[in-house]
């Protein structure tokens, strides 16, 4: 069984640009979570999608957004990039809403803002 | 707001010794406490979890304990091995499918 896959693995952008990160959950999983992991910090909850809908979001500004597609894959979009957006962005999936926590994480997209 | 504090930030043990990582949570409504292990260059991996109606749970060399009154929970690793070296995160489920993570503990197991 393939795990959670994220693309790209690394990305370099400059301030003010926009970026789109992609995530494919484990086959059959309908819930997708996004987390930001800044250097030396824990994981900060960004967004949760289930069955194509945004169900909850963390304390991040509106320039962080995303969506979930009918095949349950997901995109995270970040507009007007700032230096402090440099971080590892992790996607996780769970089988369904009965599983309350992110069960399986991808290896992340490392975003560097210059 | 919701917060999970984790200590220590770094832990170094000799192979074969035990390692203990402690976490404290602030939201008394939290009822589910997972632990994750993150190896270098990888995403976190769920290794064990405990629900609020249970005081202790074991899985081979790892165990978790929960004290709801004090709002703290701990991860215990016995007979540590070099492959246990990683960053460990505690977390607390706070409702609304929102899981709050601690800042992580970097565990070094010296051979």
PDB file of C-alpha atoms in Angstrom:
ATOM      1  CA  UNK A   1       0.000   0.000   0.000  1.00  0.00           C
ATOM      2  CA  UNK A   2       1.471   3.344  -1.053  1.00  0.00           C
ATOM      3  CA  UNK A   3       1.791   5.883   1.724  1.00  0.00           C
ATOM      4  CA  UNK A   4       0.898   9.558   1.713  1.00  0.00           C
ATOM      5  CA  UNK A   5       2.780  11.259  -1.098  1.00  0.00           C
ATOM      6  CA  UNK A   6       3.627  14.928  -1.315  1.00  0.00           C
ATOM      7  CA  UNK A   7       5.063  17.022  -4.103  1.00  0.00           C
ATOM      8  CA  UNK A   8       7.339  18.715  -4.639  1.00  0.00           C
ATOM      9  CA  UNK A   9       9.855  17.625  -1.992  1.00  0.00           C
ATOM     10  CA  UNK A  10      11.679  20.954  -2.023  1.00  0.00           C
ATOM     11  CA  UNK A  11      10.740  24.398  -3.232  1.00  0.00           C
ATOM     12  CA  UNK A  12      12.453  27.782  -3.211  1.00  0.00           C
ATOM     13  CA  UNK A  13      10.420  30.946  -3.609  1.00  0.00           C
ATOM     14  CA  UNK A  14      10.839  34.653  -3.001  1.00  0.00           C
ATOM     15  CA  UNK A  15       8.762  36.984  -0.897  1.00  0.00           C
ATOM     16  CA  UNK A  16       5.424  37.907  -2.419  1.00  0.00           C
ATOM     17  CA  UNK A  17       5.192  34.859  -4.656  1.00  0.00           C
ATOM     18  CA  UNK A  18       2.508  32.214  -4.500  1.00  0.00           C
ATOM     19  CA  UNK A  19       2.973  28.464  -4.073  1.00  0.00           C
ATOM     20  CA  UNK A  20       0.874  25.317  -4.421  1.00  0.00           C
ATOM     21  CA  UNK A  21       1.735  22.130  -2.583  1.00  0.00           C
ATOM     22  CA  UNK A  22       0.136  18.797  -3.391  1.00  0.00           C
ATOM     23  CA  UNK A  23      -0.802  15.741  -1.378  1.00  0.00           C
ATOM     24  CA  UNK A  24      -2.165  12.329  -2.271  1.00  0.00           C
ATOM     25  CA  UNK A  25      -3.597  10.416   0.692  1.00  0.00           C
ATOM     26  CA  UNK A  26      -3.431   6.704   1.178  1.00  0.00           C
ATOM     27  CA  UNK A  27      -5.914   4.977  -1.094  1.00  0.00           C
ATOM     28  CA  UNK A  28      -9.325   4.865   0.571  1.00  0.00           C
ATOM     29  CA  UNK A  29      -8.572   7.639   3.047  1.00  0.00           C
ATOM     30  CA  UNK A  30     -11.004  10.532   2.901  1.00  0.00           C
ATOM     31  CA  UNK A  31      -9.548  12.900   5.525  1.00  0.00           C
ATOM     32  CA  UNK A  32      -6.523  15.067   4.771  1.00  0.00           C
ATOM     33  CA  UNK A  33      -4.693  17.294   7.250  1.00  0.00           C
ATOM     34  CA  UNK A  34      -2.089  19.974   6.607  1.00  0.00           C
ATOM     35  CA  UNK A  35       0.512  20.987   9.183  1.00  0.00           C
ATOM     36  CA  UNK A  36       3.339  23.498   9.199  1.00  0.00           C
ATOM     37  CA  UNK A  37       6.572  22.506  10.915  1.00  0.00           C
ATOM     38  CA  UNK A  38       8.909  25.464  11.309  1.00  0.00           C
ATOM     39  CA  UNK A  39      12.501  24.770  12.296  1.00  0.00           C
ATOM     40  CA  UNK A  40      12.738  23.752  15.936  1.00  0.00           C
ATOM     41  CA  UNK A  41       9.007  23.964  16.483  1.00  0.00           C
ATOM     42  CA  UNK A  42       6.255  21.437  16.748  1.00  0.00           C
ATOM     43  CA  UNK A  43       3.611  20.866  14.148  1.00  0.00           C
ATOM     44  CA  UNK A  44       1.113  23.694  13.756  1.00  0.00           C
ATOM     45  CA  UNK A  45      -2.329  22.685  12.513  1.00  0.00           C
ATOM     46  CA  UNK A  46      -3.269  24.427   9.269  1.00  0.00           C
ATOM     47  CA  UNK A  47      -6.298  22.777   7.665  1.00  0.00           C
ATOM     48  CA  UNK A  48      -8.456  19.674   7.728  1.00  0.00           C
ATOM     49  CA  UNK A  49     -10.437  18.400   4.743  1.00  0.00           C
ATOM     50  CA  UNK A  50     -12.875  15.562   4.659  1.00  0.00           C
ATOM     51  CA  UNK A  51     -15.118  14.389   1.856  1.00  0.00           C
ATOM     52  CA  UNK A  52     -14.148  17.393  -0.248  1.00  0.00           C
ATOM     53  CA  UNK A  53     -15.013  20.031   2.341  1.00  0.00           C
ATOM     54  CA  UNK A  54     -12.871  22.196   4.596  1.00  0.00           C
ATOM     55  CA  UNK A  55     -13.928  21.121   8.099  1.00  0.00           C
ATOM     56  CA  UNK A  56     -11.561  23.082  10.325  1.00  0.00           C
ATOM     57  CA  UNK A  57      -8.613  25.448  10.110  1.00  0.00           C
ATOM     58  CA  UNK A  58      -5.905  26.563  12.494  1.00  0.00           C
ATOM     59  CA  UNK A  59      -4.793  30.058  13.441  1.00  0.00           C
ATOM     60  CA  UNK A  60      -3.289  31.022  10.107  1.00  0.00           C
ATOM     61  CA  UNK A  61      -4.124  34.021   7.925  1.00  0.00           C
ATOM     62  CA  UNK A  62      -6.479  33.666   4.929  1.00  0.00           C
ATOM     63  CA  UNK A  63      -3.558  33.640   2.507  1.00  0.00           C
ATOM     64  CA  UNK A  64      -3.214  29.985   3.515  1.00  0.00           C
ATOM     65  CA  UNK A  65      -5.947  28.081   1.733  1.00  0.00           C
ATOM     66  CA  UNK A  66      -6.533  24.802   0.032  1.00  0.00           C
ATOM     67  CA  UNK A  67      -8.962  22.355  -1.373  1.00  0.00           C
ATOM     68  CA  UNK A  68      -9.703  18.676  -1.628  1.00  0.00           C
ATOM     69  CA  UNK A  69     -10.559  17.047  -4.914  1.00  0.00           C
ATOM     70  CA  UNK A  70     -13.130  14.299  -5.611  1.00  0.00           C
ATOM     71  CA  UNK A  71     -10.332  11.706  -5.541  1.00  0.00           C
ATOM     72  CA  UNK A  72      -9.456  13.008  -2.027  1.00  0.00           C
ATOM     73  CA  UNK A  73      -6.105  14.450  -3.048  1.00  0.00           C
ATOM     74  CA  UNK A  74      -5.484  17.926  -1.749  1.00  0.00           C
ATOM     75  CA  UNK A  75      -3.676  21.172  -2.488  1.00  0.00           C
ATOM     76  CA  UNK A  76      -2.350  23.768  -0.097  1.00  0.00           C
ATOM     77  CA  UNK A  77      -2.013  27.265  -1.526  1.00  0.00           C
ATOM     78  CA  UNK A  78      -0.034  30.042   0.094  1.00  0.00           C
ATOM     79  CA  UNK A  79      -0.283  33.540  -1.355  1.00  0.00           C
ATOM     80  CA  UNK A  80       1.938  36.568  -0.763  1.00  0.00           C
ATOM     81  CA  UNK A  81       4.736  34.476   0.697  1.00  0.00           C
ATOM     82  CA  UNK A  82       6.607  35.869   3.688  1.00  0.00           C
ATOM     83  CA  UNK A  83      10.001  34.894   5.077  1.00  0.00           C
ATOM     84  CA  UNK A  84       8.392  33.254   8.106  1.00  0.00           C
ATOM     85  CA  UNK A  85       6.534  30.857   5.820  1.00  0.00           C
ATOM     86  CA  UNK A  86       9.786  28.946   5.414  1.00  0.00           C
ATOM     87  CA  UNK A  87       9.017  25.547   6.896  1.00  0.00           C
ATOM     88  CA  UNK A  88       8.330  21.900   6.263  1.00  0.00           C
ATOM     89  CA  UNK A  89       4.710  21.450   5.204  1.00  0.00           C
ATOM     90  CA  UNK A  90       3.310  18.088   6.138  1.00  0.00           C
ATOM     91  CA  UNK A  91       0.214  16.387   4.847  1.00  0.00           C
ATOM     92  CA  UNK A  92      -1.442  13.520   6.667  1.00  0.00           C
ATOM     93  CA  UNK A  93      -4.437  11.333   6.006  1.00  0.00           C
ATOM     94  CA  UNK A  94      -6.897   9.282   7.997  1.00  0.00           C
ATOM     95  CA  UNK A  95      -9.370   6.689   6.856  1.00  0.00           C
ATOM     96  CA  UNK A  96     -12.421   8.732   7.801  1.00  0.00           C
ATOM     97  CA  UNK A  97     -13.867  11.041  10.432  1.00  0.00           C
ATOM     98  CA  UNK A  98     -14.130   8.189  12.904  1.00  0.00           C
ATOM     99  CA  UNK A  99     -10.354   8.407  13.168  1.00  0.00           C
ATOM    100  CA  UNK A 100      -9.926  11.658  15.005  1.00  0.00           C
ATOM    101  CA  UNK A 101      -6.207  12.204  14.546  1.00  0.00           C
ATOM    102  CA  UNK A 102      -3.811  12.261  11.579  1.00  0.00           C
ATOM    103  CA  UNK A 103      -2.705   8.670  11.221  1.00  0.00           C
ATOM    104  CA  UNK A 104      -0.250   8.653   8.336  1.00  0.00           C
ATOM    105  CA  UNK A 105       2.038  11.517   7.369  1.00  0.00           C
ATOM    106  CA  UNK A 106       3.871  12.154   4.140  1.00  0.00           C
ATOM    107  CA  UNK A 107       7.506  13.186   4.189  1.00  0.00           C
ATOM    108  CA  UNK A 108       6.654  16.814   3.548  1.00  0.00           C
ATOM    109  CA  UNK A 109       7.500  19.656   1.235  1.00  0.00           C
ATOM    110  CA  UNK A 110      10.342  21.851   2.431  1.00  0.00           C
ATOM    111  CA  UNK A 111       9.573  25.432   1.422  1.00  0.00           C
ATOM    112  CA  UNK A 112      12.320  28.034   1.570  1.00  0.00           C
ATOM    113  CA  UNK A 113      11.538  31.715   1.122  1.00  0.00           C
ATOM    114  CA  UNK A 114      14.392  33.981   0.078  1.00  0.00           C
TER     115      UNK A 114
ATOM    116  CA  UNK B   1      -5.592  28.873  24.200  1.00  0.00           C
ATOM    117  CA  UNK B   2      -4.882  25.226  23.737  1.00  0.00           C
ATOM    118  CA  UNK B   3      -1.297  24.308  24.446  1.00  0.00           C
ATOM    119  CA  UNK B   4       0.848  21.199  24.878  1.00  0.00           C
ATOM    120  CA  UNK B   5       4.186  21.528  26.650  1.00  0.00           C
ATOM    121  CA  UNK B   6       6.800  18.833  26.159  1.00  0.00           C
ATOM    122  CA  UNK B   7       9.978  18.138  28.142  1.00  0.00           C
ATOM    123  CA  UNK B   8      12.841  17.653  27.757  1.00  0.00           C
ATOM    124  CA  UNK B   9      13.676  19.176  24.395  1.00  0.00           C
ATOM    125  CA  UNK B  10      16.733  16.947  24.113  1.00  0.00           C
ATOM    126  CA  UNK B  11      17.414  13.608  25.780  1.00  0.00           C
ATOM    127  CA  UNK B  12      20.539  11.508  25.542  1.00  0.00           C
ATOM    128  CA  UNK B  13      20.628   7.961  26.935  1.00  0.00           C
ATOM    129  CA  UNK B  14      22.921   4.973  26.775  1.00  0.00           C
ATOM    130  CA  UNK B  15      21.750   1.992  24.751  1.00  0.00           C
ATOM    131  CA  UNK B  16      19.741  -0.302  26.999  1.00  0.00           C
ATOM    132  CA  UNK B  17      18.645   2.449  29.365  1.00  0.00           C
ATOM    133  CA  UNK B  18      15.111   3.797  29.611  1.00  0.00           C
ATOM    134  CA  UNK B  19      13.901   7.121  28.231  1.00  0.00           C
ATOM    135  CA  UNK B  20      10.966   9.146  29.533  1.00  0.00           C
ATOM    136  CA  UNK B  21       9.328  12.101  27.798  1.00  0.00           C
ATOM    137  CA  UNK B  22       6.689  14.161  29.579  1.00  0.00           C
ATOM    138  CA  UNK B  23       3.899  16.352  28.280  1.00  0.00           C
ATOM    139  CA  UNK B  24       1.337  18.648  29.863  1.00  0.00           C
ATOM    140  CA  UNK B  25      -1.835  19.849  28.177  1.00  0.00           C
ATOM    141  CA  UNK B  26      -4.027  22.822  28.940  1.00  0.00           C
ATOM    142  CA  UNK B  27      -7.454  21.928  27.519  1.00  0.00           C
ATOM    143  CA  UNK B  28      -9.280  19.785  30.062  1.00  0.00           C
ATOM    144  CA  UNK B  29     -11.610  18.626  27.275  1.00  0.00           C
ATOM    145  CA  UNK B  30      -8.738  16.813  25.536  1.00  0.00           C
ATOM    146  CA  UNK B  31      -9.505  13.121  25.465  1.00  0.00           C
ATOM    147  CA  UNK B  32      -7.076  11.446  23.084  1.00  0.00           C
ATOM    148  CA  UNK B  33      -3.294  11.577  23.223  1.00  0.00           C
ATOM    149  CA  UNK B  34      -1.174  10.219  20.368  1.00  0.00           C
ATOM    150  CA  UNK B  35       2.606  10.027  20.180  1.00  0.00           C
ATOM    151  CA  UNK B  36       4.594  10.328  16.978  1.00  0.00           C
ATOM    152  CA  UNK B  37       8.176   9.481  16.024  1.00  0.00           C
ATOM    153  CA  UNK B  38       9.886  11.504  13.328  1.00  0.00           C
ATOM    154  CA  UNK B  39      13.108  10.221  11.806  1.00  0.00           C
ATOM    155  CA  UNK B  40      15.424  12.498   9.883  1.00  0.00           C
ATOM    156  CA  UNK B  41      13.957  13.501   6.529  1.00  0.00           C
ATOM    157  CA  UNK B  42      10.690  11.702   7.163  1.00  0.00           C
ATOM    158  CA  UNK B  43       7.213  12.630   8.252  1.00  0.00           C
ATOM    159  CA  UNK B  44       5.992  11.759  11.754  1.00  0.00           C
ATOM    160  CA  UNK B  45       4.820   8.229  12.353  1.00  0.00           C
ATOM    161  CA  UNK B  46       2.091   7.391  14.865  1.00  0.00           C
ATOM    162  CA  UNK B  47       3.622   4.947  17.360  1.00  0.00           C
ATOM    163  CA  UNK B  48       1.125   4.723  20.199  1.00  0.00           C
ATOM    164  CA  UNK B  49      -1.917   6.520  21.558  1.00  0.00           C
ATOM    165  CA  UNK B  50      -4.009   6.579  24.696  1.00  0.00           C
ATOM    166  CA  UNK B  51      -7.570   7.648  25.372  1.00  0.00           C
ATOM    167  CA  UNK B  52      -8.711   9.474  28.452  1.00  0.00           C
ATOM    168  CA  UNK B  53     -10.546   6.503  29.923  1.00  0.00           C
ATOM    169  CA  UNK B  54      -7.287   4.553  30.198  1.00  0.00           C
ATOM    170  CA  UNK B  55      -4.413   5.213  32.595  1.00  0.00           C
ATOM    171  CA  UNK B  56      -1.691   3.218  30.888  1.00  0.00           C
ATOM    172  CA  UNK B  57      -1.057   1.431  27.608  1.00  0.00           C
ATOM    173  CA  UNK B  58       1.881  -0.724  26.534  1.00  0.00           C
ATOM    174  CA  UNK B  59       3.165  -1.933  23.203  1.00  0.00           C
ATOM    175  CA  UNK B  60       6.345  -3.968  23.463  1.00  0.00           C
ATOM    176  CA  UNK B  61       9.100  -1.580  24.597  1.00  0.00           C
ATOM    177  CA  UNK B  62       6.974   1.552  24.666  1.00  0.00           C
ATOM    178  CA  UNK B  63       4.308   2.590  27.132  1.00  0.00           C
ATOM    179  CA  UNK B  64       2.246   5.681  27.743  1.00  0.00           C
ATOM    180  CA  UNK B  65       0.726   6.855  31.009  1.00  0.00           C
ATOM    181  CA  UNK B  66      -1.966   9.450  31.523  1.00  0.00           C
ATOM    182  CA  UNK B  67      -2.886  11.468  34.593  1.00  0.00           C
ATOM    183  CA  UNK B  68      -6.069  13.366  33.731  1.00  0.00           C
ATOM    184  CA  UNK B  69      -6.245  15.130  37.066  1.00  0.00           C
ATOM    185  CA  UNK B  70      -2.817  16.651  36.605  1.00  0.00           C
ATOM    186  CA  UNK B  71      -3.299  16.945  32.828  1.00  0.00           C
ATOM    187  CA  UNK B  72      -0.055  15.283  31.977  1.00  0.00           C
ATOM    188  CA  UNK B  73       0.992  12.208  30.060  1.00  0.00           C
ATOM    189  CA  UNK B  74       4.301  10.475  29.438  1.00  0.00           C
ATOM    190  CA  UNK B  75       6.049   8.202  26.969  1.00  0.00           C
ATOM    191  CA  UNK B  76       8.338   5.512  28.339  1.00  0.00           C
ATOM    192  CA  UNK B  77      10.793   3.624  26.147  1.00  0.00           C
ATOM    193  CA  UNK B  78      12.597   0.718  27.765  1.00  0.00           C
ATOM    194  CA  UNK B  79      15.744  -1.081  26.589  1.00  0.00           C
ATOM    195  CA  UNK B  80      16.506   1.721  24.156  1.00  0.00           C
ATOM    196  CA  UNK B  81      18.258   0.911  20.898  1.00  0.00           C
ATOM    197  CA  UNK B  82      20.128   3.170  18.448  1.00  0.00           C
ATOM    198  CA  UNK B  83      17.193   2.969  16.036  1.00  0.00           C
ATOM    199  CA  UNK B  84      15.038   4.663  18.668  1.00  0.00           C
ATOM    200  CA  UNK B  85      17.007   7.854  17.989  1.00  0.00           C
ATOM    201  CA  UNK B  86      14.537  10.339  16.505  1.00  0.00           C
ATOM    202  CA  UNK B  87      12.348  13.298  17.404  1.00  0.00           C
ATOM    203  CA  UNK B  88       9.282  12.344  19.420  1.00  0.00           C
ATOM    204  CA  UNK B  89       6.128  14.463  19.514  1.00  0.00           C
ATOM    205  CA  UNK B  90       3.301  14.221  21.960  1.00  0.00           C
ATOM    206  CA  UNK B  91      -0.105  15.553  20.958  1.00  0.00           C
ATOM    207  CA  UNK B  92      -3.539  16.151  22.377  1.00  0.00           C
ATOM    208  CA  UNK B  93      -6.793  15.927  20.479  1.00  0.00           C
ATOM    209  CA  UNK B  94      -8.872  18.947  21.405  1.00  0.00           C
ATOM    210  CA  UNK B  95     -12.026  18.347  19.385  1.00  0.00           C
ATOM    211  CA  UNK B  96     -13.066  19.554  15.953  1.00  0.00           C
ATOM    212  CA  UNK B  97     -10.519  17.159  14.454  1.00  0.00           C
ATOM    213  CA  UNK B  98      -7.793  19.454  15.694  1.00  0.00           C
ATOM    214  CA  UNK B  99      -4.698  17.892  17.209  1.00  0.00           C
ATOM    215  CA  UNK B 100      -2.228  20.107  19.093  1.00  0.00           C
ATOM    216  CA  UNK B 101       1.398  18.994  19.091  1.00  0.00           C
ATOM    217  CA  UNK B 102       4.187  19.518  21.582  1.00  0.00           C
ATOM    218  CA  UNK B 103       7.452  21.055  20.395  1.00  0.00           C
ATOM    219  CA  UNK B 104       9.216  17.696  20.244  1.00  0.00           C
ATOM    220  CA  UNK B 105      11.985  15.834  22.058  1.00  0.00           C
ATOM    221  CA  UNK B 106      15.146  14.890  20.234  1.00  0.00           C
ATOM    222  CA  UNK B 107      16.229  11.506  21.598  1.00  0.00           C
ATOM    223  CA  UNK B 108      19.796  10.297  21.127  1.00  0.00           C
ATOM    224  CA  UNK B 109      20.587   6.696  21.991  1.00  0.00           C
ATOM    225  CA  UNK B 110      24.333   6.151  22.300  1.00  0.00           C
ATOM    226  CA  UNK B 111      25.662   2.729  21.374  1.00  0.00           C
TER     227      UNK B 111
END
